[in-house]
mmCIF file with all atom_site columns, C-alpha atoms in Angstrom:
data_model
loop_
_atom_site.group_PDB
_atom_site.id
_atom_site.type_symbol
_atom_site.label_atom_id
_atom_site.label_alt_id
_atom_site.label_comp_id
_atom_site.label_asym_id
_atom_site.label_entity_id
_atom_site.label_seq_id
_atom_site.pdbx_PDB_ins_code
_atom_site.Cartn_x
_atom_site.Cartn_y
_atom_site.Cartn_z
_atom_site.occupancy
_atom_site.B_iso_or_equiv
_atom_site.pdbx_formal_charge
_atom_site.auth_seq_id
_atom_site.auth_comp_id
_atom_site.auth_asym_id
_atom_site.auth_atom_id
_atom_site.pdbx_PDB_model_num
ATOM 1   C CA . MET A 1 1   ? 118.598 102.329 110.526 1.00 33.00 ? 1   MET A CA 1
ATOM 2   C CA . ARG A 1 2   ? 115.770 103.821 112.514 1.00 37.00 ? 2   ARG A CA 1
ATOM 3   C CA . ARG A 1 3   ? 114.728 102.418 115.845 1.00 39.00 ? 3   ARG A CA 1
ATOM 4   C CA . LEU A 1 4   ? 112.196 103.300 118.426 1.00 38.00 ? 4   LEU A CA 1
ATOM 5   C CA . LEU A 1 5   ? 111.807 102.702 122.108 1.00 36.00 ? 5   LEU A CA 1
ATOM 6   C CA . PHE A 1 6   ? 108.048 102.595 122.176 1.00 40.00 ? 6   PHE A CA 1
ATOM 7   C CA . ALA A 1 7   ? 107.469 104.149 125.563 1.00 35.00 ? 7   ALA A CA 1
ATOM 8   C CA . ALA A 1 8   ? 109.840 106.999 124.811 1.00 36.00 ? 8   ALA A CA 1
ATOM 9   C CA . MET A 1 9   ? 108.087 107.741 121.540 1.00 40.00 ? 9   MET A CA 1
ATOM 10  C CA . LEU A 1 10  ? 104.722 108.219 123.154 1.00 38.00 ? 10  LEU A CA 1
ATOM 11  C CA . THR A 1 11  ? 106.020 110.080 126.173 1.00 35.00 ? 11  THR A CA 1
ATOM 12  C CA . ALA A 1 12  ? 107.877 112.559 123.991 1.00 39.00 ? 12  ALA A CA 1
ATOM 13  C CA . GLY A 1 13  ? 104.853 113.184 121.829 1.00 40.00 ? 13  GLY A CA 1
ATOM 14  C CA . LEU A 1 14  ? 102.264 113.502 124.561 1.00 39.00 ? 14  LEU A CA 1
ATOM 15  C CA . VAL A 1 15  ? 103.917 115.526 127.316 1.00 38.00 ? 15  VAL A CA 1
ATOM 16  C CA . ALA A 1 16  ? 105.988 118.014 125.398 1.00 40.00 ? 16  ALA A CA 1
ATOM 17  C CA . THR A 1 17  ? 105.370 121.092 127.504 1.00 39.00 ? 17  THR A CA 1
ATOM 18  C CA . VAL A 1 18  ? 104.189 120.060 130.944 1.00 39.00 ? 18  VAL A CA 1
ATOM 19  C CA . SER A 1 19  ? 105.167 117.712 133.722 1.00 48.00 ? 19  SER A CA 1
ATOM 20  C CA . ALA A 1 20  ? 103.421 114.358 133.613 1.00 49.00 ? 20  ALA A CA 1
ATOM 21  C CA . GLN A 1 21  ? 102.943 114.625 137.372 1.00 57.00 ? 21  GLN A CA 1
ATOM 22  C CA . SER A 1 22  ? 101.058 117.933 137.212 1.00 66.00 ? 22  SER A CA 1
ATOM 23  C CA . SER A 1 23  ? 99.024  117.734 134.003 1.00 84.00 ? 23  SER A CA 1
ATOM 24  C CA . PRO A 1 24  ? 95.709  115.858 133.866 1.00 83.00 ? 24  PRO A CA 1
ATOM 25  C CA . ALA A 1 25  ? 96.160  115.519 130.096 1.00 80.00 ? 25  ALA A CA 1
ATOM 26  C CA . ALA A 1 26  ? 99.602  113.935 130.519 1.00 85.00 ? 26  ALA A CA 1
ATOM 27  C CA . GLN A 1 27  ? 98.305  111.579 133.190 1.00 87.00 ? 27  GLN A CA 1
ATOM 28  C CA . ALA A 1 28  ? 95.418  110.585 130.934 1.00 84.00 ? 28  ALA A CA 1
ATOM 29  C CA . ALA A 1 29  ? 97.841  109.975 128.072 1.00 85.00 ? 29  ALA A CA 1
ATOM 30  C CA . ARG A 1 30  ? 100.001 107.719 130.209 1.00 87.00 ? 30  ARG A CA 1
ATOM 31  C CA . ARG A 1 31  ? 97.008  105.712 131.409 1.00 88.00 ? 31  ARG A CA 1
ATOM 32  C CA . TRP A 1 32  ? 95.707  105.318 127.862 1.00 89.00 ? 32  TRP A CA 1
ATOM 33  C CA . ARG A 1 33  ? 99.093  104.228 126.565 1.00 90.00 ? 33  ARG A CA 1
ATOM 34  C CA . LEU A 1 34  ? 99.512  101.624 129.306 1.00 90.00 ? 34  LEU A CA 1
ATOM 35  C CA . GLN A 1 35  ? 96.037  100.214 128.664 1.00 92.00 ? 35  GLN A CA 1
ATOM 36  C CA . HIS A 1 36  ? 96.231  100.179 124.854 1.00 94.00 ? 36  HIS A CA 1
ATOM 37  C CA . GLU A 1 37  ? 99.862  99.496  123.964 1.00 94.00 ? 37  GLU A CA 1
ATOM 38  C CA . ARG A 1 38  ? 99.114  96.616  121.625 1.00 95.00 ? 38  ARG A CA 1
ATOM 39  C CA . ALA A 1 39  ? 96.494  98.534  119.614 1.00 96.00 ? 39  ALA A CA 1
ATOM 40  C CA . ILE A 1 40  ? 98.715  101.621 119.395 1.00 96.00 ? 40  ILE A CA 1
ATOM 41  C CA . VAL A 1 41  ? 101.647 99.585  118.111 1.00 97.00 ? 41  VAL A CA 1
ATOM 42  C CA . GLU A 1 42  ? 99.468  97.752  115.598 1.00 97.00 ? 42  GLU A CA 1
ATOM 43  C CA . GLU A 1 43  ? 98.284  101.067 114.130 1.00 98.00 ? 43  GLU A CA 1
ATOM 44  C CA . PHE A 1 44  ? 101.885 102.295 114.112 1.00 98.00 ? 44  PHE A CA 1
ATOM 45  C CA . MET A 1 45  ? 103.112 99.198  112.309 1.00 98.00 ? 45  MET A CA 1
ATOM 46  C CA . ALA A 1 46  ? 100.331 99.455  109.725 1.00 98.00 ? 46  ALA A CA 1
ATOM 47  C CA . LEU A 1 47  ? 101.486 102.977 108.876 1.00 98.00 ? 47  LEU A CA 1
ATOM 48  C CA . LEU A 1 48  ? 105.142 101.926 108.808 1.00 98.00 ? 48  LEU A CA 1
ATOM 49  C CA . ALA A 1 49  ? 104.307 99.123  106.366 1.00 98.00 ? 49  ALA A CA 1
ATOM 50  C CA . ILE A 1 50  ? 103.329 101.651 103.679 1.00 98.00 ? 50  ILE A CA 1
ATOM 51  C CA . PRO A 1 51  ? 106.515 102.512 101.742 1.00 97.00 ? 51  PRO A CA 1
ATOM 52  C CA . ASN A 1 52  ? 107.252 106.229 101.950 1.00 97.00 ? 52  ASN A CA 1
ATOM 53  C CA . VAL A 1 53  ? 110.164 106.943 99.607  1.00 95.00 ? 53  VAL A CA 1
ATOM 54  C CA . SER A 1 54  ? 109.474 110.409 98.229  1.00 88.00 ? 54  SER A CA 1
ATOM 55  C CA . ARG A 1 55  ? 109.588 109.457 94.549  1.00 89.00 ? 55  ARG A CA 1
ATOM 56  C CA . ASP A 1 56  ? 107.137 106.567 95.010  1.00 94.00 ? 56  ASP A CA 1
ATOM 57  C CA . THR A 1 57  ? 104.070 108.674 94.277  1.00 94.00 ? 57  THR A CA 1
ATOM 58  C CA . ALA A 1 58  ? 101.518 105.863 94.545  1.00 96.00 ? 58  ALA A CA 1
ATOM 59  C CA . ASN A 1 59  ? 102.618 104.888 98.044  1.00 97.00 ? 59  ASN A CA 1
ATOM 60  C CA . ILE A 1 60  ? 103.074 108.505 99.103  1.00 97.00 ? 60  ILE A CA 1
ATOM 61  C CA . GLN A 1 61  ? 99.402  108.937 98.230  1.00 97.00 ? 61  GLN A CA 1
ATOM 62  C CA . ARG A 1 62  ? 98.554  105.835 100.285 1.00 98.00 ? 62  ARG A CA 1
ATOM 63  C CA . ASN A 1 63  ? 100.399 107.297 103.279 1.00 98.00 ? 63  ASN A CA 1
ATOM 64  C CA . ALA A 1 64  ? 98.514  110.563 103.005 1.00 98.00 ? 64  ALA A CA 1
ATOM 65  C CA . GLU A 1 65  ? 95.159  108.820 102.723 1.00 98.00 ? 65  GLU A CA 1
ATOM 66  C CA . ALA A 1 66  ? 95.913  106.551 105.695 1.00 98.00 ? 66  ALA A CA 1
ATOM 67  C CA . ILE A 1 67  ? 96.795  109.526 107.897 1.00 98.00 ? 67  ILE A CA 1
ATOM 68  C CA . ARG A 1 68  ? 93.755  111.478 106.749 1.00 98.00 ? 68  ARG A CA 1
ATOM 69  C CA . ASP A 1 69  ? 91.524  108.520 107.535 1.00 98.00 ? 69  ASP A CA 1
ATOM 70  C CA . ALA A 1 70  ? 93.130  108.081 110.970 1.00 98.00 ? 70  ALA A CA 1
ATOM 71  C CA . LEU A 1 71  ? 92.362  111.717 111.785 1.00 98.00 ? 71  LEU A CA 1
ATOM 72  C CA . THR A 1 72  ? 88.812  111.382 110.491 1.00 98.00 ? 72  THR A CA 1
ATOM 73  C CA . ARG A 1 73  ? 88.184  108.306 112.671 1.00 97.00 ? 73  ARG A CA 1
ATOM 74  C CA . ARG A 1 74  ? 89.044  110.509 115.644 1.00 97.00 ? 74  ARG A CA 1
ATOM 75  C CA . GLY A 1 75  ? 86.539  113.183 114.753 1.00 95.00 ? 75  GLY A CA 1
ATOM 76  C CA . VAL A 1 76  ? 89.056  115.563 113.199 1.00 98.00 ? 76  VAL A CA 1
ATOM 77  C CA . THR A 1 77  ? 87.964  117.447 110.098 1.00 98.00 ? 77  THR A CA 1
ATOM 78  C CA . ALA A 1 78  ? 90.672  116.294 107.683 1.00 98.00 ? 78  ALA A CA 1
ATOM 79  C CA . ARG A 1 79  ? 91.436  116.581 103.984 1.00 98.00 ? 79  ARG A CA 1
ATOM 80  C CA . LEU A 1 80  ? 94.260  116.303 101.479 1.00 98.00 ? 80  LEU A CA 1
ATOM 81  C CA . VAL A 1 81  ? 95.643  119.484 99.959  1.00 97.00 ? 81  VAL A CA 1
ATOM 82  C CA . SER A 1 82  ? 97.904  119.357 96.910  1.00 91.00 ? 82  SER A CA 1
ATOM 83  C CA . VAL A 1 83  ? 99.041  121.096 93.769  1.00 91.00 ? 83  VAL A CA 1
ATOM 84  C CA . PRO A 1 84  ? 99.879  119.342 90.468  1.00 91.00 ? 84  PRO A CA 1
ATOM 85  C CA . GLY A 1 85  ? 103.043 117.288 90.723  1.00 89.00 ? 85  GLY A CA 1
ATOM 86  C CA . ALA A 1 86  ? 103.289 117.609 94.498  1.00 92.00 ? 86  ALA A CA 1
ATOM 87  C CA . SER A 1 87  ? 102.799 115.139 97.330  1.00 95.00 ? 87  SER A CA 1
ATOM 88  C CA . PRO A 1 88  ? 99.617  115.686 99.334  1.00 97.00 ? 88  PRO A CA 1
ATOM 89  C CA . VAL A 1 89  ? 99.610  117.668 102.549 1.00 97.00 ? 89  VAL A CA 1
ATOM 90  C CA . VAL A 1 90  ? 97.296  116.165 105.147 1.00 98.00 ? 90  VAL A CA 1
ATOM 91  C CA . PHE A 1 91  ? 95.473  118.983 106.884 1.00 98.00 ? 91  PHE A CA 1
ATOM 92  C CA . GLY A 1 92  ? 93.329  118.427 109.962 1.00 98.00 ? 92  GLY A CA 1
ATOM 93  C CA . GLU A 1 93  ? 91.465  120.816 112.188 1.00 98.00 ? 93  GLU A CA 1
ATOM 94  C CA . ILE A 1 94  ? 89.622  120.826 115.497 1.00 97.00 ? 94  ILE A CA 1
ATOM 95  C CA . ARG A 1 95  ? 87.622  123.973 116.148 1.00 97.00 ? 95  ARG A CA 1
ATOM 96  C CA . THR A 1 96  ? 86.892  124.766 119.786 1.00 96.00 ? 96  THR A CA 1
ATOM 97  C CA . PRO A 1 97  ? 84.053  127.222 120.481 1.00 95.00 ? 97  PRO A CA 1
ATOM 98  C CA . GLY A 1 98  ? 85.302  130.271 122.362 1.00 95.00 ? 98  GLY A CA 1
ATOM 99  C CA . ALA A 1 99  ? 88.981  129.417 121.896 1.00 96.00 ? 99  ALA A CA 1
ATOM 100 C CA . SER A 1 100 ? 91.326  132.415 121.882 1.00 96.00 ? 100 SER A CA 1
ATOM 101 C CA . ARG A 1 101 ? 94.358  130.626 120.437 1.00 97.00 ? 101 ARG A CA 1
ATOM 102 C CA . THR A 1 102 ? 95.294  128.019 117.863 1.00 98.00 ? 102 THR A CA 1
ATOM 103 C CA . ILE A 1 103 ? 97.956  125.339 118.327 1.00 97.00 ? 103 ILE A CA 1
ATOM 104 C CA . GLY A 1 104 ? 99.597  123.802 115.261 1.00 97.00 ? 104 GLY A CA 1
ATOM 105 C CA . PHE A 1 105 ? 101.246 120.384 114.973 1.00 97.00 ? 105 PHE A CA 1
ATOM 106 C CA . TYR A 1 106 ? 103.555 119.387 112.113 1.00 97.00 ? 106 TYR A CA 1
ATOM 107 C CA . ALA A 1 107 ? 105.275 116.203 111.003 1.00 97.00 ? 107 ALA A CA 1
ATOM 108 C CA . HIS A 1 108 ? 106.231 114.624 107.693 1.00 97.00 ? 108 HIS A CA 1
ATOM 109 C CA . TYR A 1 109 ? 105.445 111.155 106.436 1.00 97.00 ? 109 TYR A CA 1
ATOM 110 C CA . ASP A 1 110 ? 107.953 110.802 103.572 1.00 96.00 ? 110 ASP A CA 1
ATOM 111 C CA . GLY A 1 111 ? 111.397 109.233 103.793 1.00 94.00 ? 111 GLY A CA 1
ATOM 112 C CA . GLN A 1 112 ? 114.677 109.284 101.915 1.00 90.00 ? 112 GLN A CA 1
ATOM 113 C CA . PRO A 1 113 ? 115.666 106.607 99.390  1.00 92.00 ? 113 PRO A CA 1
ATOM 114 C CA . LEU A 1 114 ? 117.184 103.506 100.945 1.00 93.00 ? 114 LEU A CA 1
ATOM 115 C CA . ASP A 1 115 ? 119.113 100.358 100.128 1.00 95.00 ? 115 ASP A CA 1
ATOM 116 C CA . PRO A 1 116 ? 117.258 97.314  101.500 1.00 95.00 ? 116 PRO A CA 1
ATOM 117 C CA . LYS A 1 117 ? 120.555 95.404  101.611 1.00 95.00 ? 117 LYS A CA 1
ATOM 118 C CA . GLU A 1 118 ? 121.649 97.684  104.457 1.00 96.00 ? 118 GLU A CA 1
ATOM 119 C CA . TRP A 1 119 ? 118.770 96.515  106.616 1.00 97.00 ? 119 TRP A CA 1
ATOM 120 C CA . ALA A 1 120 ? 118.766 93.446  108.850 1.00 96.00 ? 120 ALA A CA 1
ATOM 121 C CA . THR A 1 121 ? 115.056 92.996  108.093 1.00 97.00 ? 121 THR A CA 1
ATOM 122 C CA . PRO A 1 122 ? 112.995 94.485  105.237 1.00 97.00 ? 122 PRO A CA 1
ATOM 123 C CA . PRO A 1 123 ? 112.594 98.223  105.871 1.00 97.00 ? 123 PRO A CA 1
ATOM 124 C CA . PHE A 1 124 ? 108.852 98.224  105.250 1.00 98.00 ? 124 PHE A CA 1
ATOM 125 C CA . THR A 1 125 ? 108.183 95.103  107.298 1.00 98.00 ? 125 THR A CA 1
ATOM 126 C CA . PRO A 1 126 ? 108.026 96.530  110.840 1.00 98.00 ? 126 PRO A CA 1
ATOM 127 C CA . THR A 1 127 ? 109.866 94.223  113.203 1.00 98.00 ? 127 THR A CA 1
ATOM 128 C CA . LEU A 1 128 ? 109.808 94.164  116.991 1.00 98.00 ? 128 LEU A CA 1
ATOM 129 C CA . ARG A 1 129 ? 113.023 93.212  118.782 1.00 98.00 ? 129 ARG A CA 1
ATOM 130 C CA . ASP A 1 130 ? 113.562 92.676  122.478 1.00 98.00 ? 130 ASP A CA 1
ATOM 131 C CA . ARG A 1 131 ? 116.398 95.210  122.506 1.00 97.00 ? 131 ARG A CA 1
ATOM 132 C CA . ALA A 1 132 ? 118.589 97.140  120.091 1.00 97.00 ? 132 ALA A CA 1
ATOM 133 C CA . ILE A 1 133 ? 120.277 95.139  117.330 1.00 97.00 ? 133 ILE A CA 1
ATOM 134 C CA . ALA A 1 134 ? 123.639 96.454  118.526 1.00 96.00 ? 134 ALA A CA 1
ATOM 135 C CA . ALA A 1 135 ? 122.902 94.925  121.923 1.00 97.00 ? 135 ALA A CA 1
ATOM 136 C CA . GLY A 1 136 ? 122.021 91.548  120.396 1.00 97.00 ? 136 GLY A CA 1
ATOM 137 C CA . GLY A 1 137 ? 118.303 92.140  120.076 1.00 98.00 ? 137 GLY A CA 1
ATOM 138 C CA . THR A 1 138 ? 116.273 89.330  118.555 1.00 98.00 ? 138 THR A CA 1
ATOM 139 C CA . VAL A 1 139 ? 112.963 89.437  116.736 1.00 98.00 ? 139 VAL A CA 1
ATOM 140 C CA . ILE A 1 140 ? 109.962 88.787  118.987 1.00 98.00 ? 140 ILE A CA 1
ATOM 141 C CA . PRO A 1 141 ? 106.200 88.712  118.379 1.00 97.00 ? 141 PRO A CA 1
ATOM 142 C CA . LEU A 1 142 ? 103.903 91.422  119.626 1.00 97.00 ? 142 LEU A CA 1
ATOM 143 C CA . PRO A 1 143 ? 102.785 90.631  123.180 1.00 96.00 ? 143 PRO A CA 1
ATOM 144 C CA . ALA A 1 144 ? 99.195  89.654  123.745 1.00 93.00 ? 144 ALA A CA 1
ATOM 145 C CA . ALA A 1 145 ? 96.709  92.442  124.407 1.00 89.00 ? 145 ALA A CA 1
ATOM 146 C CA . GLY A 1 146 ? 97.036  93.526  128.032 1.00 89.00 ? 146 GLY A CA 1
ATOM 147 C CA . THR A 1 147 ? 100.608 92.231  128.323 1.00 92.00 ? 147 THR A CA 1
ATOM 148 C CA . PRO A 1 148 ? 103.219 94.984  128.764 1.00 93.00 ? 148 PRO A CA 1
ATOM 149 C CA . PHE A 1 149 ? 105.916 95.478  126.167 1.00 95.00 ? 149 PHE A CA 1
ATOM 150 C CA . LEU A 1 150 ? 109.475 94.804  127.253 1.00 95.00 ? 150 LEU A CA 1
ATOM 151 C CA . PRO A 1 151 ? 111.025 98.115  128.402 1.00 94.00 ? 151 PRO A CA 1
ATOM 152 C CA . GLU A 1 152 ? 113.967 97.812  125.987 1.00 97.00 ? 152 GLU A CA 1
ATOM 153 C CA . SER A 1 153 ? 111.989 96.638  122.969 1.00 97.00 ? 153 SER A CA 1
ATOM 154 C CA . ARG A 1 154 ? 112.436 98.440  119.652 1.00 97.00 ? 154 ARG A CA 1
ATOM 155 C CA . ILE A 1 155 ? 110.475 98.638  116.428 1.00 98.00 ? 155 ILE A CA 1
ATOM 156 C CA . TYR A 1 156 ? 112.697 98.538  113.347 1.00 98.00 ? 156 TYR A CA 1
ATOM 157 C CA . ALA A 1 157 ? 111.273 99.998  110.135 1.00 98.00 ? 157 ALA A CA 1
ATOM 158 C CA . ARG A 1 158 ? 111.853 102.918 107.809 1.00 96.00 ? 158 ARG A CA 1
ATOM 159 C CA . GLY A 1 159 ? 110.277 105.976 109.424 1.00 96.00 ? 159 GLY A CA 1
ATOM 160 C CA . ALA A 1 160 ? 109.871 104.405 112.862 1.00 96.00 ? 160 ALA A CA 1
ATOM 161 C CA . ALA A 1 161 ? 111.459 107.484 114.409 1.00 93.00 ? 161 ALA A CA 1
ATOM 162 C CA . ASP A 1 162 ? 111.761 110.013 111.571 1.00 93.00 ? 162 ASP A CA 1
ATOM 163 C CA . ASP A 1 163 ? 109.008 110.877 111.186 1.00 94.00 ? 163 ASP A CA 1
ATOM 164 C CA . LYS A 1 164 ? 106.000 108.624 111.586 1.00 97.00 ? 164 LYS A CA 1
ATOM 165 C CA . ALA A 1 165 ? 106.382 108.240 115.352 1.00 96.00 ? 165 ALA A CA 1
ATOM 166 C CA . PRO A 1 166 ? 105.202 111.816 116.060 1.00 96.00 ? 166 PRO A CA 1
ATOM 167 C CA . ILE A 1 167 ? 102.140 111.251 113.881 1.00 97.00 ? 167 ILE A CA 1
ATOM 168 C CA . ILE A 1 168 ? 101.060 108.204 115.871 1.00 97.00 ? 168 ILE A CA 1
ATOM 169 C CA . ALA A 1 169 ? 101.892 109.991 119.139 1.00 94.00 ? 169 ALA A CA 1
ATOM 170 C CA . GLN A 1 170 ? 99.574  112.853 118.204 1.00 95.00 ? 170 GLN A CA 1
ATOM 171 C CA . LEU A 1 171 ? 96.778  110.478 117.227 1.00 96.00 ? 171 LEU A CA 1
ATOM 172 C CA . THR A 1 172 ? 97.200  108.590 120.485 1.00 94.00 ? 172 THR A CA 1
ATOM 173 C CA . ALA A 1 173 ? 97.054  111.840 122.444 1.00 92.00 ? 173 ALA A CA 1
ATOM 174 C CA . LEU A 1 174 ? 93.684  112.583 120.854 1.00 94.00 ? 174 LEU A CA 1
ATOM 175 C CA . ASP A 1 175 ? 92.430  109.141 121.891 1.00 95.00 ? 175 ASP A CA 1
ATOM 176 C CA . ALA A 1 176 ? 93.633  109.642 125.458 1.00 93.00 ? 176 ALA A CA 1
ATOM 177 C CA . ILE A 1 177 ? 92.109  113.102 125.807 1.00 91.00 ? 177 ILE A CA 1
ATOM 178 C CA . ARG A 1 178 ? 88.755  111.887 124.529 1.00 92.00 ? 178 ARG A CA 1
ATOM 179 C CA . ALA A 1 179 ? 88.763  108.778 126.748 1.00 92.00 ? 179 ALA A CA 1
ATOM 180 C CA . ALA A 1 180 ? 89.492  110.908 129.811 1.00 91.00 ? 180 ALA A CA 1
ATOM 181 C CA . GLY A 1 181 ? 86.631  113.279 129.031 1.00 92.00 ? 181 GLY A CA 1
ATOM 182 C CA . LEU A 1 182 ? 88.989  116.267 128.826 1.00 90.00 ? 182 LEU A CA 1
ATOM 183 C CA . LYS A 1 183 ? 87.962  119.278 126.784 1.00 90.00 ? 183 LYS A CA 1
ATOM 184 C CA . HIS A 1 184 ? 90.083  121.162 124.277 1.00 91.00 ? 184 HIS A CA 1
ATOM 185 C CA . ARG A 1 185 ? 90.676  124.794 125.204 1.00 93.00 ? 185 ARG A CA 1
ATOM 186 C CA . SER A 1 186 ? 92.335  125.782 121.922 1.00 96.00 ? 186 SER A CA 1
ATOM 187 C CA . ASN A 1 187 ? 91.742  125.358 118.237 1.00 98.00 ? 187 ASN A CA 1
ATOM 188 C CA . ILE A 1 188 ? 94.078  122.652 116.929 1.00 97.00 ? 188 ILE A CA 1
ATOM 189 C CA . LYS A 1 189 ? 95.503  122.272 113.449 1.00 98.00 ? 189 LYS A CA 1
ATOM 190 C CA . PHE A 1 190 ? 97.530  119.374 112.075 1.00 98.00 ? 190 PHE A CA 1
ATOM 191 C CA . MET A 1 191 ? 99.733  119.433 108.993 1.00 98.00 ? 191 MET A CA 1
ATOM 192 C CA . PHE A 1 192 ? 101.577 116.355 107.757 1.00 98.00 ? 192 PHE A CA 1
ATOM 193 C CA . GLU A 1 193 ? 103.556 116.738 104.544 1.00 96.00 ? 193 GLU A CA 1
ATOM 194 C CA . GLY A 1 194 ? 105.107 114.315 102.099 1.00 95.00 ? 194 GLY A CA 1
ATOM 195 C CA . GLU A 1 195 ? 108.040 116.294 100.690 1.00 91.00 ? 195 GLU A CA 1
ATOM 196 C CA . GLU A 1 196 ? 110.171 117.213 103.712 1.00 93.00 ? 196 GLU A CA 1
ATOM 197 C CA . GLU A 1 197 ? 113.017 114.945 102.662 1.00 89.00 ? 197 GLU A CA 1
ATOM 198 C CA . ALA A 1 198 ? 113.076 116.751 99.290  1.00 86.00 ? 198 ALA A CA 1
ATOM 199 C CA . GLY A 1 199 ? 113.230 120.183 100.894 1.00 87.00 ? 199 GLY A CA 1
ATOM 200 C CA . SER A 1 200 ? 109.487 120.896 100.952 1.00 90.00 ? 200 SER A CA 1
ATOM 201 C CA . PRO A 1 201 ? 109.563 122.628 97.538  1.00 86.00 ? 201 PRO A CA 1
ATOM 202 C CA . ASN A 1 202 ? 105.796 123.031 97.301  1.00 85.00 ? 202 ASN A CA 1
ATOM 203 C CA . LEU A 1 203 ? 105.122 124.000 100.899 1.00 82.00 ? 203 LEU A CA 1
ATOM 204 C CA . MET A 1 204 ? 106.459 127.554 100.687 1.00 69.00 ? 204 MET A CA 1
#
């Protein structure tokens, strides 16, 4: 079963290469996350609620469209790329005038088959608990907007860690950078695929 410590998810996704104490971008990301936790988690849960078993082609398409639309809302030029019989690849791009390098980000949105009977709560009904199930965690409601999440709280759902968390972290980073008025210095490309759990047969 997948679980996620919310603060860790965002921190890992937003400050991968630099110290949070020395990077204006990392500081902006932390401020944004603290101020918008509820909205970030709601968007995360909405994505987690879309079933993502690889063979479920209708819902795989829904996942791809939801991610494309999330990129588009953030001003990213985004589209779906696919070949017959394959799951869509979500491709997004930010072009920066004068940039001398391009940074690429990758994640996948599909998941392996599962047995719902192995789950304490339905796998595609994202559930917040006050701590890990193994530590006796109980289901709790989302806190009110502006109220901090409990430090040990976890979101239980299929894909909450592998691999939808990095997608939401990247989207949140874009929000934070824009809100802080920071400028991109590189071209940025995003690629989110829907066949990783099947070995990415159509990505090569």
